[in-house]
mmCIF file of C-alpha atoms in Angstrom:
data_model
loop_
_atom_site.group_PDB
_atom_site.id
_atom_site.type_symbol
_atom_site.label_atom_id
_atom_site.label_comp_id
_atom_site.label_asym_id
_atom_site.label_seq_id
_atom_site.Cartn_x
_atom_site.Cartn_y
_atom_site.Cartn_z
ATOM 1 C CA UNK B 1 -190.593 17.128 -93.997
ATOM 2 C CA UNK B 2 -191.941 14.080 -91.636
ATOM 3 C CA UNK B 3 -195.057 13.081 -93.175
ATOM 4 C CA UNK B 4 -197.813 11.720 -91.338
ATOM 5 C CA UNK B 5 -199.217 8.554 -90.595
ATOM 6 C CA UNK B 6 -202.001 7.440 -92.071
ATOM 7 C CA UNK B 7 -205.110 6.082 -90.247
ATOM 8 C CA UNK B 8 -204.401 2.615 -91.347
ATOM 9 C CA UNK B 9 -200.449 2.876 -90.417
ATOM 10 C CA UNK B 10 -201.504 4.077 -87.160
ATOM 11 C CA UNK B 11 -203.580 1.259 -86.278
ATOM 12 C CA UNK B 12 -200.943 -1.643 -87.891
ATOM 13 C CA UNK B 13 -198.268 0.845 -85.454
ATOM 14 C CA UNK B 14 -200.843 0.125 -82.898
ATOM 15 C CA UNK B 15 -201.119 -3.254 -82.724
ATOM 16 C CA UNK B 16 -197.454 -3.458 -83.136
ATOM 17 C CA UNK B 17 -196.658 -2.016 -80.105
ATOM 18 C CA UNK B 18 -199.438 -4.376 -78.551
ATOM 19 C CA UNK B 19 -198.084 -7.079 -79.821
ATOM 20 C CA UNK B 20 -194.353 -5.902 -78.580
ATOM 21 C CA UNK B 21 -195.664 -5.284 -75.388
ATOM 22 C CA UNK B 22 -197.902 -8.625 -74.768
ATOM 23 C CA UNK B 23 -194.184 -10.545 -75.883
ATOM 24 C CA UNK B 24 -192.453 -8.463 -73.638
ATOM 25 C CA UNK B 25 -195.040 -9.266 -70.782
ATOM 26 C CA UNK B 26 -194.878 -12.935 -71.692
ATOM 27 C CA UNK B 27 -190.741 -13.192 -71.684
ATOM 28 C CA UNK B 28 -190.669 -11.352 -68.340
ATOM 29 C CA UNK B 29 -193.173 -14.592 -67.102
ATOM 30 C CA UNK B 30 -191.336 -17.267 -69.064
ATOM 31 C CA UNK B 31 -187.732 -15.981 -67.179
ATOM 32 C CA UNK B 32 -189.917 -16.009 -63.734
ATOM 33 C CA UNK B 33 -190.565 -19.247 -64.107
ATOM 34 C CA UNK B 34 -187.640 -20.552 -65.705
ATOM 35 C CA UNK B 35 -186.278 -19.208 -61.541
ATOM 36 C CA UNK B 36 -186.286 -15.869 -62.586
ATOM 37 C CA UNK B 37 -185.085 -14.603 -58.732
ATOM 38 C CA UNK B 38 -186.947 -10.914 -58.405
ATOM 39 C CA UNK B 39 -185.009 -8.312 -56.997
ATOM 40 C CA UNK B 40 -185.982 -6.699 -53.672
ATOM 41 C CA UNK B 41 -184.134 -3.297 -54.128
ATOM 42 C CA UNK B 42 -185.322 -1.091 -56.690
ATOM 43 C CA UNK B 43 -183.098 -2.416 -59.533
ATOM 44 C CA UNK B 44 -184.729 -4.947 -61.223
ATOM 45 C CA UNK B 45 -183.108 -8.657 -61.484
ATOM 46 C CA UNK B 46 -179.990 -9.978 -61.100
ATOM 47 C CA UNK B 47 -179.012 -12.205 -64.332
ATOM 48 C CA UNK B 48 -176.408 -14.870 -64.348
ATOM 49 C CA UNK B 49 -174.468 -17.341 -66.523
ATOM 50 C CA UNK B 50 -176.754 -18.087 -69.711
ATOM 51 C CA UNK B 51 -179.636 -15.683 -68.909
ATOM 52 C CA UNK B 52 -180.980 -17.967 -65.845
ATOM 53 C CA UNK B 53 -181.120 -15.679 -63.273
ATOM 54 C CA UNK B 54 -180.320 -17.323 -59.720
ATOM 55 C CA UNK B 55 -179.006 -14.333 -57.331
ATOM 56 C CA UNK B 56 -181.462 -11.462 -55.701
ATOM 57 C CA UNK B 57 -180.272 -8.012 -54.734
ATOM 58 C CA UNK B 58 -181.753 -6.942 -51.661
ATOM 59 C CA UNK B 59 -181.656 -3.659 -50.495
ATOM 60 C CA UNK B 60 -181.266 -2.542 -47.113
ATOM 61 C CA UNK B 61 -183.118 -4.861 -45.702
ATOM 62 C CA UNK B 62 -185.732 -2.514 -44.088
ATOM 63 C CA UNK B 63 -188.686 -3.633 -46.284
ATOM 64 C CA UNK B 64 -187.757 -7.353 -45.570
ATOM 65 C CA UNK B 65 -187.797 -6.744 -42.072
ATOM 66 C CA UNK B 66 -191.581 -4.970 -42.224
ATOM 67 C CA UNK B 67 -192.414 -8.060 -44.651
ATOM 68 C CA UNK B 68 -191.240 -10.361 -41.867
ATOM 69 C CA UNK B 69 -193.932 -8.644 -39.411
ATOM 70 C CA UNK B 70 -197.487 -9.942 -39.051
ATOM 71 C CA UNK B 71 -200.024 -8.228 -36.972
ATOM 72 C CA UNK B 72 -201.884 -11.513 -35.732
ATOM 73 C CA UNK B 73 -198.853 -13.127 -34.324
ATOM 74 C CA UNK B 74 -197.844 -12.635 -31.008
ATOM 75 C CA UNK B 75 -194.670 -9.505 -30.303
ATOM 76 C CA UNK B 76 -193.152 -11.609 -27.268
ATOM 77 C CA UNK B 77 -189.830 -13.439 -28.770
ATOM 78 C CA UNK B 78 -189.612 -16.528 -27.986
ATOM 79 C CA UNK B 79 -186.097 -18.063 -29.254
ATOM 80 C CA UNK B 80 -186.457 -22.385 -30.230
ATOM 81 C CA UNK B 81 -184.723 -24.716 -28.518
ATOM 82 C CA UNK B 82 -181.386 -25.725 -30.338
ATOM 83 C CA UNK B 83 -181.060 -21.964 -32.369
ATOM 84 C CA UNK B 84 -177.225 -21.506 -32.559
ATOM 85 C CA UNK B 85 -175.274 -18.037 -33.556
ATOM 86 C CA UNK B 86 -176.193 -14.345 -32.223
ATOM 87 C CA UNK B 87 -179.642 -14.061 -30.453
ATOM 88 C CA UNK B 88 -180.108 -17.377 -31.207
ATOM 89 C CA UNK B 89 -180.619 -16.827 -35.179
ATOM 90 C CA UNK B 90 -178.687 -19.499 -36.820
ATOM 91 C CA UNK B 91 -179.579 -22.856 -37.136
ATOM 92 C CA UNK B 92 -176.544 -25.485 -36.423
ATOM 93 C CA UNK B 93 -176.931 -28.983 -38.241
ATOM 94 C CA UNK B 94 -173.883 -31.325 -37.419
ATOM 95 C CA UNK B 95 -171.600 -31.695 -34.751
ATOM 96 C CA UNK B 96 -171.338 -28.153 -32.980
ATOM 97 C CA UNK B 97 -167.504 -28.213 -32.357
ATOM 98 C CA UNK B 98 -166.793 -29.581 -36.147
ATOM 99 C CA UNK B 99 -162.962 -27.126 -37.332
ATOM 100 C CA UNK B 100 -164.855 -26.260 -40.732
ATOM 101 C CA UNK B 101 -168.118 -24.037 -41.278
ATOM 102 C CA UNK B 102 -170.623 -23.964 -44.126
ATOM 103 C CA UNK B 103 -172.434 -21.454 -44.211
ATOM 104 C CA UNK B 104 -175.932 -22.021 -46.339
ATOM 105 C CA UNK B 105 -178.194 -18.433 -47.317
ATOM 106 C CA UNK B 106 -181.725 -19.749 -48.441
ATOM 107 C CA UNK B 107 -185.484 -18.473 -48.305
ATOM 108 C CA UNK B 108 -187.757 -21.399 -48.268
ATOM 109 C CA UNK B 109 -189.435 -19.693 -51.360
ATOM 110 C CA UNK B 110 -186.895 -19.493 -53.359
ATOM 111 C CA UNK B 111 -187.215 -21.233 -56.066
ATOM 112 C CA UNK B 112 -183.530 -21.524 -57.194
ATOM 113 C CA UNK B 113 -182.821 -22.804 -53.556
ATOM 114 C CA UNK B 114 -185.105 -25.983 -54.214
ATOM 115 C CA UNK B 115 -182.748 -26.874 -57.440
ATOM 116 C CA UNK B 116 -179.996 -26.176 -55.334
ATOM 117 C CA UNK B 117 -181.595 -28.363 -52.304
ATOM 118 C CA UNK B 118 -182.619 -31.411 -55.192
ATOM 119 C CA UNK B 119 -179.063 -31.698 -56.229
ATOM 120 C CA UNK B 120 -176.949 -31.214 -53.335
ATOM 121 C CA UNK B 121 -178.979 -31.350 -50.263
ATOM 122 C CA UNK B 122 -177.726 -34.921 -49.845
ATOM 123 C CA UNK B 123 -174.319 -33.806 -50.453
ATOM 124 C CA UNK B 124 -174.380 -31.756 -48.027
ATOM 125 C CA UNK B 125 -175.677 -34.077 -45.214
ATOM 126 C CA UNK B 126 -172.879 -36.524 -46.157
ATOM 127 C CA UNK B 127 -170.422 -33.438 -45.791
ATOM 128 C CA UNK B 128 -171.294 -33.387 -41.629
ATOM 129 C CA UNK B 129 -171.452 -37.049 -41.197
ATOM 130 C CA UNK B 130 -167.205 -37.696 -40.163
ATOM 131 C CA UNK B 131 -167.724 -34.311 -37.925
ATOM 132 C CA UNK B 132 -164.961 -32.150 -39.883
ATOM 133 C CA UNK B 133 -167.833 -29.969 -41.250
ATOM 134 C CA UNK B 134 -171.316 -28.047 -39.543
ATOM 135 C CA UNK B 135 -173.735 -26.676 -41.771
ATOM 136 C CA UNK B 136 -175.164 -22.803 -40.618
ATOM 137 C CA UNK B 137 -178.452 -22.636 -41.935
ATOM 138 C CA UNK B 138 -178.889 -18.839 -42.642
ATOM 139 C CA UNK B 139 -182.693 -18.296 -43.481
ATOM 140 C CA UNK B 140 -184.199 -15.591 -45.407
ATOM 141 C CA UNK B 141 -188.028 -13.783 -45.346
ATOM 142 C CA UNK B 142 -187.138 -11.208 -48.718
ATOM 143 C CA UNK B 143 -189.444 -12.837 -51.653
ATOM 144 C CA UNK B 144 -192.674 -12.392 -49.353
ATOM 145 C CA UNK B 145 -191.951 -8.917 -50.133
ATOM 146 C CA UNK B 146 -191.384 -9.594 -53.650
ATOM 147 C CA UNK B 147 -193.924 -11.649 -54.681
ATOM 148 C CA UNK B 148 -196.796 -10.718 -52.178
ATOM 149 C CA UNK B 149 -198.201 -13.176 -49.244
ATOM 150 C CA UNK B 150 -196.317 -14.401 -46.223
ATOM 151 C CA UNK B 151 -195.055 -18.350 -47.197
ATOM 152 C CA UNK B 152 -191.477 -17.227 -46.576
ATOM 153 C CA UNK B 153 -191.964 -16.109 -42.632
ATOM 154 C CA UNK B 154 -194.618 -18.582 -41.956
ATOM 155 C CA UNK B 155 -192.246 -21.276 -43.183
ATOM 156 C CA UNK B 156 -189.389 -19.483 -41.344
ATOM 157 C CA UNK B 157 -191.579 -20.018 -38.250
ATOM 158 C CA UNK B 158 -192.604 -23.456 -38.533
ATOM 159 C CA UNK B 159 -189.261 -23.903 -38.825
ATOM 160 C CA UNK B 160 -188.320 -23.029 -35.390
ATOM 161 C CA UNK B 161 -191.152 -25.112 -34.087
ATOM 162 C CA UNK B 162 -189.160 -27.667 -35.647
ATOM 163 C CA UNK B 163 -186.200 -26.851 -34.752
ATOM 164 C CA UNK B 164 -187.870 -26.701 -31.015
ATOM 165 C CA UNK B 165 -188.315 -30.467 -31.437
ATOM 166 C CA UNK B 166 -185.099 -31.351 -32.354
ATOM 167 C CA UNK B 167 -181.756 -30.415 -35.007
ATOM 168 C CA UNK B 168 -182.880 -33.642 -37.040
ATOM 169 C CA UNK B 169 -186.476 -32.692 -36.983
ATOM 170 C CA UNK B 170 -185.790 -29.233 -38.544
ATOM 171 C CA UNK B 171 -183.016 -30.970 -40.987
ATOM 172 C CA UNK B 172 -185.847 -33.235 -42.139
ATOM 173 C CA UNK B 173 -188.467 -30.653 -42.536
ATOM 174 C CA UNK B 174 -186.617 -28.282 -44.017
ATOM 175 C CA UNK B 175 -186.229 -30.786 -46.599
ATOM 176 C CA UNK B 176 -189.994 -31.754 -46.829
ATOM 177 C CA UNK B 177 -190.534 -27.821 -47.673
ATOM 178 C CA UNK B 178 -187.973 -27.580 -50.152
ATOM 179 C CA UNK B 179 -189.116 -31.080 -51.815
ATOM 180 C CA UNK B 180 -192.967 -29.662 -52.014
ATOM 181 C CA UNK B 181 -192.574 -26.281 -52.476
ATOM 182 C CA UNK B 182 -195.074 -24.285 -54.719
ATOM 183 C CA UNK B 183 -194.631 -22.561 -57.691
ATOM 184 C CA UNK B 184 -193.190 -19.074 -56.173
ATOM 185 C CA UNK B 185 -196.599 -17.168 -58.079
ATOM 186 C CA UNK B 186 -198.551 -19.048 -55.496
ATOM 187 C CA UNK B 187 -198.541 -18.681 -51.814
ATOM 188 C CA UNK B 188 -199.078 -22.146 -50.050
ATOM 189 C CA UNK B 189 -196.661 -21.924 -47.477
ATOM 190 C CA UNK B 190 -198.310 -18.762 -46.256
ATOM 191 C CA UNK B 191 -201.470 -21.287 -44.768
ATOM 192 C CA UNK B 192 -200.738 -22.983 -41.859
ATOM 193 C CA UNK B 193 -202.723 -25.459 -42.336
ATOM 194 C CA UNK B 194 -200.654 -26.383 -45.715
ATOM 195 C CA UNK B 195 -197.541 -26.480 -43.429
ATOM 196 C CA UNK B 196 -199.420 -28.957 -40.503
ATOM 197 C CA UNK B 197 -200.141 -31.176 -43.603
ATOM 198 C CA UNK B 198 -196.583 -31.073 -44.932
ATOM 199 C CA UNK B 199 -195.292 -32.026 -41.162
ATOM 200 C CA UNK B 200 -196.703 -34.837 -41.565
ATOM 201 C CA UNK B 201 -194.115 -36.397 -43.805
ATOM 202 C CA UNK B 202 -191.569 -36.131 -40.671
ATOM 203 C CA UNK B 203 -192.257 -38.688 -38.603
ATOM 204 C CA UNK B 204 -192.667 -37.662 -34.591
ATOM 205 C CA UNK B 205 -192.423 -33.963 -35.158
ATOM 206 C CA UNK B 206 -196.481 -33.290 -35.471
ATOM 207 C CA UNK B 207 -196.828 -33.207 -31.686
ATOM 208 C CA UNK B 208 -199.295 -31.102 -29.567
ATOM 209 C CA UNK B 209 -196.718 -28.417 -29.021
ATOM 210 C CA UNK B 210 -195.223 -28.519 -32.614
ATOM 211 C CA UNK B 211 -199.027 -27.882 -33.507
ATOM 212 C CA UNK B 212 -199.769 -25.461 -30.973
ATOM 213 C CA UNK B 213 -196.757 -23.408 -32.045
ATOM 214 C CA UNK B 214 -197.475 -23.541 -35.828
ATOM 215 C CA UNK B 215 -201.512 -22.523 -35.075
ATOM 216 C CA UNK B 216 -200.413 -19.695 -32.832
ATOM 217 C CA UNK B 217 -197.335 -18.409 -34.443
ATOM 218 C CA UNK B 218 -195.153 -18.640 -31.421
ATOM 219 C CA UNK B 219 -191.828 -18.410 -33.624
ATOM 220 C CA UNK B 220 -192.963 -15.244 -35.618
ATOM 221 C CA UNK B 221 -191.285 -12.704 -34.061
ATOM 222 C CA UNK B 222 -187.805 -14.650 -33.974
ATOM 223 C CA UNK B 223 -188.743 -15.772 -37.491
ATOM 224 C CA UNK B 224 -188.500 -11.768 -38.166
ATOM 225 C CA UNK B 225 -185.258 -11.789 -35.899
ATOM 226 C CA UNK B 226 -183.796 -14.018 -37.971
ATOM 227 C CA UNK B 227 -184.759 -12.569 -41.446
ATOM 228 C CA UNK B 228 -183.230 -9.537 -40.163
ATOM 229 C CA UNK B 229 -179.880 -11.184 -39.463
ATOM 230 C CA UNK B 230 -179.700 -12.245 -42.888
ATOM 231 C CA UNK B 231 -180.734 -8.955 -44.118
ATOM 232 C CA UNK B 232 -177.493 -7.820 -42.305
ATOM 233 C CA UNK B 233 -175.345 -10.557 -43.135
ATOM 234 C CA UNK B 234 -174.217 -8.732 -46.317
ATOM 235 C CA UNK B 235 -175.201 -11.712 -48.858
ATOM 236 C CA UNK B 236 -177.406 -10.955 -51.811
ATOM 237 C CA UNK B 237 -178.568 -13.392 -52.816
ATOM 238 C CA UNK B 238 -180.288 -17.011 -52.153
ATOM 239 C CA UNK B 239 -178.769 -19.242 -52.691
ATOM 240 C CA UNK B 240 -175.554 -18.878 -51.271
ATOM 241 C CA UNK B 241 -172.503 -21.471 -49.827
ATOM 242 C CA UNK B 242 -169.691 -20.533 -47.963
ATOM 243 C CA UNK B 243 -166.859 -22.864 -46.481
ATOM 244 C CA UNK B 244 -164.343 -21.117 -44.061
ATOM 245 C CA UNK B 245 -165.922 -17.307 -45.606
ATOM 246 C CA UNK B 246 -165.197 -18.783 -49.159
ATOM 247 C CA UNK B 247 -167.622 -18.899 -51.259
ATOM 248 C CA UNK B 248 -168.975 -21.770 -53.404
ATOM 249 C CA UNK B 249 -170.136 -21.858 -56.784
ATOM 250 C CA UNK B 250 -173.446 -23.756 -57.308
ATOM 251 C CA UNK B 251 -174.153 -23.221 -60.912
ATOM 252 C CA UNK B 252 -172.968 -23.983 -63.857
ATOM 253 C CA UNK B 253 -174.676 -22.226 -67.315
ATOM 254 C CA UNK B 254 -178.218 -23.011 -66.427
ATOM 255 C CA UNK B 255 -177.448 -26.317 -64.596
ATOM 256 C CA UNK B 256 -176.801 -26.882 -60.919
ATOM 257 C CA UNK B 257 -173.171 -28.566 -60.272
ATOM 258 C CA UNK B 258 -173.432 -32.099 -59.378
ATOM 259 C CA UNK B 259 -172.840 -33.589 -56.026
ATOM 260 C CA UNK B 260 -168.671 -34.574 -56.659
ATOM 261 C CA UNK B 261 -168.550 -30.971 -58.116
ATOM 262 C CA UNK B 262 -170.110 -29.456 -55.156
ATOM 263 C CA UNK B 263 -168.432 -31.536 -52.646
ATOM 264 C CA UNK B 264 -164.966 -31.429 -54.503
ATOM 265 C CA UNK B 265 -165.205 -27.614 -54.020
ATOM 266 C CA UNK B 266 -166.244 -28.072 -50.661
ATOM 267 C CA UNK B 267 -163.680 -29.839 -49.587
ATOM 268 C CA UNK B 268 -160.974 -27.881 -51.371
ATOM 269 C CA UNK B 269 -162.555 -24.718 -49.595
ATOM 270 C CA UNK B 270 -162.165 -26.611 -46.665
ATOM 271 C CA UNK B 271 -158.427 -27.973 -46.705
ATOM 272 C CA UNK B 272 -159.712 -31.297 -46.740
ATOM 273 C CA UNK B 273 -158.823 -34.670 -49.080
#
């Protein structure tokens, strides 16, 4: 016969499961920010090589795509200057009629895409520089929707007023965001005024209509156009490289790959010496 617990064994059986739970509460934060990616579908997280998790699952998309809305900016679509791919959603860096394509899946919130970005965004500049390789920048609006706020879209539409300026004037602020991007609890690309600041650091690109298109969020609803093409695209996860439809591998245990890794696979992918 199952006896019963005393008063005193309930209370130490108590605190127990208190205690559990506050661990369990604190491990979930320690993997967030050790880039801890949170899944956008109802299955929880995605968890790769060692424990460090560096791939979302997304869904359907359809959530995403009402996470890319916002009711303040304007419903007319205006497409940027320079947009590449289907309905203008794709983002071309290097020379447009280059034989080989990589194909790069980020969200600017991501925080496993800035690691990516601090090891091999160089890497992959020097990869278009002979003209035998363009880059397809494939951006994503998914963690706004995971984590809460709206940094991922606003930065997606900054982006095309970049990109409205000029290929090299997104290239180089798409950098500057990945290079001062905030820890992904917090929500500092969602103020505009945070992104004006950052434009700054690329020089000629805070112009009048640069401004004017940041302020009044003239790039929103293709911002949402083009979250909903990656939604579609059939990738799960940020970040993600492709060469000629093959993919890439990025990490290694915990650890990025270096640049000669990266770029060896690249070029392998690629048929290149």
């Amino acid at each position: 016969m199952a006896q019963t617990p005393s008063k005193q064994q309930a209370k130490r059986i108590s605190a127990r499961e208190r205690i559990q739970e506050a661990q369990r509460i604190e491990q979930a934060a320690s993997k967030r920010r050790q880039r801890i990616v949170v899944a956008v579908s109802a299955v929880a997280v995605l968890a790769l090589a060692g424990g460090a998790a560096v791939a979302i699952n997304s869904a359907s998309g359809k959530k995403d795509s009402k996470a890319a809305a916002d009711a303040s900016a304007p419903t007319e679509l205006v497409v940027p200057a320079n947009a590449s791919g289907p309905g203008g959603t794709v983002i071309t860096y290097g020379k447009a009629d280059a034989p080989h394509t990589m194909e790069v899946y980020e969200d600017f919130r991501c925080p496993v895409c800035k690691h990516f970005e601090a090891a091999n965004g160089e890497a992959v500049k020097k990869l278009t520089e002979d003209g035998s390789i363009k880059v397809e920048f494939h951006l994503a609006a998914f963690l706004d929707n995971a984590l809460g706020g709206k940094g991922s879209r606003t930065a997606l539409a900054a982006a095309g007023a970049a990109l409205n300026e000029g290929v090299d004037k997104f290239k180089q602020f798409h950098d500057v965001l990945y290079a001062n991007q905030p820890d992904e609890r917090k929500d500092d690309f969602g103020d505009v005024n945070r992104i004006l600041d950052l434009a700054r650091q690329v020089p000629g690109l805070k112009t009048d209509a640069f401004v004017k298109a940041v302020t009044d969020k003239t790039y929103a609803p293709w911002a949402a156009k083009v979250a909903e093409a990656f939604n579609g695209s059939g990738v799960t996860g940020t970040p993600t490289v492709k060469v000629d439809g093959k993919p890439i591998t990025l990490f290694s245990g915990q650890s990025t790959v270096t640049p000669e890794q990266f770029t060896a696979q690249v070029k392998q992918a690629a048929g290149l010496k």
